[in-house]
Structures are given as structure tokens and as C-alpha cells.
Amino acid sequence: MTDVNAARDKLIVALDLPDTRAAEKMVARLGDAVSFYKIGMELVYGGGLGLAAELAKSGKKVFLDLKLHDIPNTVARAVEQVANMGATFLTVHAYPQTMRAARGALGSSPLKILAVTVMTSCDDADLEEAGFRFGVKDLVARRATQAKDAGVHGLILSAEESRAMRALVGPDMLLVTPGIRPAGGDLADQKRVMTPARAIVAGADHLVVGRPVTQAPDPVAAAVAIIAEIAAAK
Ligand code: C5P
């Protein structure tokens, strides 16, 4: 059993909405029910960085899903900018140079870096086509270990990978998992899904949930139900 406030912080609602107006409306509607939001590339390129800073200022936690990857100097400077915005989590691709640059740029900032190991849209054939000599399973494990060595705070992975990755990286890295569907929920385009309770039991620290909350007839009720499920998971 987890305290409900701790459980609330484990739910990260993905603001995958077309523009900041729609996102602001959703945040206002969810009110105190939700404490943590993910803002991804779509919304960022539609003015979402301002919203991210506003949310952080208003006391919400913000996960900026920017999946940074560039030369180390550029990554480091971008991370410094994000750290000044008050975000809580930032994603980078799990290339060793990129991860080390991001980690090294944090200074005393509380911003945490999460590494995206292998995009779940990639299978072994996609990796081979892109010139990799490892398949998905091996590359995820290799990069998870490299992330730990680089001092990165956590990993983004599917709930199915959580148990194995927890065993590999130990108890201290944060595991953040999308692909969550409450029992009986609409899968939409997600194929490998887990319920909130099962994902927590599998070792996830935070769950990223988009449409099951934002497209629900009653988003507050949907969020409250997921948080209750997280709190009761054991
Ligand atoms: O609406 P839904 O709950 O499927 O949204 C999940 C969120 O997590 C989206 O923002 C999606 O881009 C993100 N995500 C994902 N699968 C990954 C990585 C990120 O669904 N492997």
C-alpha cells in the first residue's frame, strides 16, 4: 500500500493535445487530482515550453519528453536551459556520449535525466537496417547498463521490460513506463500494455498515461481511479 499523495506523484499524465489551449483546459479540469504532467515534442513545438515552465511554477511536476541527442556540447547547453525551467524529468536518447553530457550539465539542479533505451517502434530488423549489430533485447540491456554507468537517473521502458531491467540496474534507478491501460480499457494503438497495478508490482516507479485519462468522459474520475489502483498495488 502506498500513501495516496505518493501514489498521485507516480501517475504522469501525458498532455498529448494539439495545442496549449487544449492542454491548459485539461490541466484546469484535472486540478488537484493530478500532480505530474508529461509534455512531449508535439506540444513543445506548439508553444508547450511556456506551459511547462508555468506548470512548474504553479507547483506541478513536469516531465519534458524531448528525447535529446546531439553533440555533447549542445546537449549540455540544452540541459542547462531545461534545468532552469524547473522541470523534474527530461529524456535523452541512450547514447553514452549524450547521457554523459546531460548528466554532467546538471550541476546542483534537481532535474533528473531519463534515458530512452530503444524506441518501442523498432524491432530487430529496424535496428539492423539502421546499422546496429545488436537486436532489441541485447541493445536495451546494453544501454540500460551504460545509462547506469553514466549516472543517469532512470529509464523509459515498457512495463513488460520492467522486471528484467530492475534486476539488471538495481533498486536505485527510476523506471518510467508508458503503455498503461486500466483493466478493460481501450488499447487504441498500444499493443503491449499492463494495468497500473501490475506495472507497479513489476517495478515501475512512475506510469505515463495519456488517453485513458485525457480522452475519458470524466478525466478526474479516470485519474483518481488509476491513483487508487497504484496506492493499493502490492
Ligand atoms: O495515450 P497513451 O497512454 O497511449 O500515451 C502514452 C504516452 O507515452 C504517449 O505520450 C506516448 O508518446 C508515450 N510513449 C509510449 N510508448 C513508448 C514511449 C513513449 O506510448 N515506448
Short mmCIF file of N, CA, C and O and ligand atoms in Angstrom, two decimals, residues 14-16 38 40 65 67 116 118-121 156-158 177-181 187-190 192 208-215, ligand 1:
data_model
loop_
_atom_site.label_atom_id
_atom_site.label_comp_id
_atom_site.label_asym_id
_atom_site.label_seq_id
_atom_site.Cartn_x
_atom_site.Cartn_y
_atom_site.Cartn_z
N ALA A 14 0.15 12.25 -19.73
CA ALA A 14 0.74 12.75 -20.98
C ALA A 14 -0.22 13.75 -21.62
O ALA A 14 -1.33 13.38 -22.00
N LEU A 15 0.25 14.99 -21.73
CA LEU A 15 -0.59 16.04 -22.34
C LEU A 15 -0.40 16.00 -23.86
O LEU A 15 0.15 16.92 -24.46
N ASP A 16 -0.85 14.89 -24.47
CA ASP A 16 -0.73 14.76 -25.93
C ASP A 16 -1.95 15.41 -26.56
O ASP A 16 -2.89 14.75 -26.99
N LYS A 38 3.37 15.10 -18.45
CA LYS A 38 4.41 14.93 -19.48
C LYS A 38 4.06 15.81 -20.68
O LYS A 38 2.94 15.76 -21.18
N GLY A 40 5.41 16.49 -24.47
CA GLY A 40 6.28 15.90 -25.49
C GLY A 40 6.52 16.85 -26.64
O GLY A 40 6.14 18.02 -26.61
N ASP A 65 9.54 15.53 -22.34
CA ASP A 65 9.93 14.36 -23.14
C ASP A 65 10.51 14.85 -24.47
O ASP A 65 9.85 14.82 -25.50
N LYS A 67 13.63 13.90 -25.73
CA LYS A 67 14.50 12.89 -26.36
C LYS A 67 15.69 13.55 -27.04
O LYS A 67 15.93 13.41 -28.24
N VAL A 116 16.04 7.01 -22.95
CA VAL A 116 15.19 6.17 -23.80
C VAL A 116 16.12 5.12 -24.41
O VAL A 116 17.01 5.48 -25.19
N VAL A 118 15.68 1.86 -26.36
CA VAL A 118 15.39 1.62 -27.78
C VAL A 118 13.92 1.96 -27.97
O VAL A 118 13.07 1.52 -27.19
N MET A 119 13.62 2.75 -28.98
CA MET A 119 12.22 3.11 -29.23
C MET A 119 11.40 1.83 -29.43
O MET A 119 11.84 0.92 -30.14
N THR A 120 10.21 1.81 -28.84
CA THR A 120 9.41 0.59 -28.95
C THR A 120 8.85 0.40 -30.37
O THR A 120 8.31 -0.66 -30.68
N SER A 121 9.01 1.38 -31.22
CA SER A 121 8.59 1.19 -32.61
C SER A 121 9.64 0.41 -33.41
O SER A 121 9.40 0.04 -34.56
N ILE A 156 13.26 4.96 -19.52
CA ILE A 156 11.90 4.81 -20.04
C ILE A 156 11.85 3.43 -20.65
O ILE A 156 12.68 3.09 -21.51
N LEU A 157 10.88 2.65 -20.26
CA LEU A 157 10.76 1.32 -20.87
C LEU A 157 9.34 0.82 -20.76
O LEU A 157 8.53 1.38 -20.02
N SER A 158 9.04 -0.21 -21.56
CA SER A 158 7.69 -0.76 -21.50
C SER A 158 7.57 -1.53 -20.19
O SER A 158 8.56 -2.05 -19.65
N THR A 177 7.26 3.96 -17.11
CA THR A 177 6.68 3.11 -18.15
C THR A 177 5.40 3.67 -18.76
O THR A 177 4.44 3.97 -18.03
N PRO A 178 5.38 3.83 -20.08
CA PRO A 178 4.12 4.11 -20.78
C PRO A 178 3.44 2.77 -21.14
O PRO A 178 3.87 1.71 -20.66
N GLY A 179 2.39 2.85 -21.94
CA GLY A 179 1.70 1.62 -22.35
C GLY A 179 0.86 1.05 -21.22
O GLY A 179 0.78 -0.15 -21.02
N ILE A 180 0.22 1.94 -20.46
CA ILE A 180 -0.59 1.52 -19.31
C ILE A 180 -2.07 1.63 -19.69
O ILE A 180 -2.50 2.64 -20.25
N ARG A 181 -2.79 0.59 -19.39
CA ARG A 181 -4.24 0.61 -19.63
C ARG A 181 -4.96 0.00 -18.43
O ARG A 181 -4.67 -1.14 -18.07
N LEU A 187 -7.43 -0.19 -25.90
CA LEU A 187 -5.99 -0.26 -26.15
C LEU A 187 -5.51 0.83 -27.09
O LEU A 187 -4.34 1.18 -27.10
N ALA A 188 -6.41 1.37 -27.94
CA ALA A 188 -6.03 2.29 -29.02
C ALA A 188 -4.86 1.66 -29.79
O ALA A 188 -4.92 0.50 -30.15
N ASP A 189 -3.73 2.39 -30.00
CA ASP A 189 -2.64 1.82 -30.79
C ASP A 189 -1.60 1.11 -29.94
O ASP A 189 -0.57 0.66 -30.45
N GLN A 190 -1.81 1.01 -28.64
CA GLN A 190 -0.85 0.32 -27.79
C GLN A 190 -1.08 -1.18 -27.90
O GLN A 190 -2.20 -1.66 -27.88
N ARG A 192 1.47 -3.69 -26.37
CA ARG A 192 1.97 -4.36 -25.17
C ARG A 192 1.61 -3.50 -23.97
O ARG A 192 2.27 -2.51 -23.69
N VAL A 208 3.30 6.49 -17.21
CA VAL A 208 2.88 7.56 -18.12
C VAL A 208 1.56 7.13 -18.76
O VAL A 208 1.49 6.09 -19.42
N VAL A 209 0.52 7.92 -18.52
CA VAL A 209 -0.81 7.57 -19.03
C VAL A 209 -1.36 8.78 -19.78
O VAL A 209 -1.40 9.88 -19.23
N GLY A 210 -1.74 8.56 -21.04
CA GLY A 210 -2.30 9.64 -21.84
C GLY A 210 -3.80 9.50 -22.00
O GLY A 210 -4.58 9.93 -21.14
N ARG A 211 -4.17 8.87 -23.11
CA ARG A 211 -5.58 8.83 -23.49
C ARG A 211 -6.54 8.25 -22.46
O ARG A 211 -7.67 8.74 -22.36
N PRO A 212 -6.13 7.22 -21.68
CA PRO A 212 -7.10 6.72 -20.69
C PRO A 212 -7.55 7.80 -19.69
O PRO A 212 -8.62 7.66 -19.08
N VAL A 213 -6.76 8.87 -19.55
CA VAL A 213 -7.20 9.99 -18.71
C VAL A 213 -7.76 11.11 -19.59
O VAL A 213 -8.89 11.56 -19.41
N THR A 214 -6.97 11.55 -20.57
CA THR A 214 -7.35 12.78 -21.29
C THR A 214 -8.55 12.59 -22.21
O THR A 214 -9.25 13.54 -22.50
N GLN A 215 -8.79 11.36 -22.66
CA GLN A 215 -9.94 11.11 -23.54
C GLN A 215 -11.12 10.50 -22.78
O GLN A 215 -12.12 10.14 -23.39
O1 C5P B 1 -2.31 7.70 -24.67
P1 C5P B 1 -1.26 6.77 -24.15
O2 C5P B 1 -1.45 6.37 -22.70
O3 C5P B 1 -1.03 5.60 -25.06
O4 C5P B 1 0.07 7.68 -24.16
C1 C5P B 1 1.30 7.15 -23.80
C2 C5P B 1 2.36 8.21 -23.86
O5 C5P B 1 3.63 7.61 -23.69
C3 C5P B 1 2.44 8.97 -25.16
O6 C5P B 1 2.90 10.30 -24.86
C4 C5P B 1 3.48 8.22 -25.95
O7 C5P B 1 4.16 9.01 -26.89
C5 C5P B 1 4.43 7.80 -24.85
N1 C5P B 1 5.23 6.62 -25.17
C6 C5P B 1 4.68 5.39 -25.49
N2 C5P B 1 5.49 4.32 -25.76
C7 C5P B 1 6.81 4.46 -25.73
C8 C5P B 1 7.37 5.69 -25.40
C9 C5P B 1 6.54 6.76 -25.12
O8 C5P B 1 3.48 5.23 -25.51
N3 C5P B 1 7.55 3.43 -25.96
#
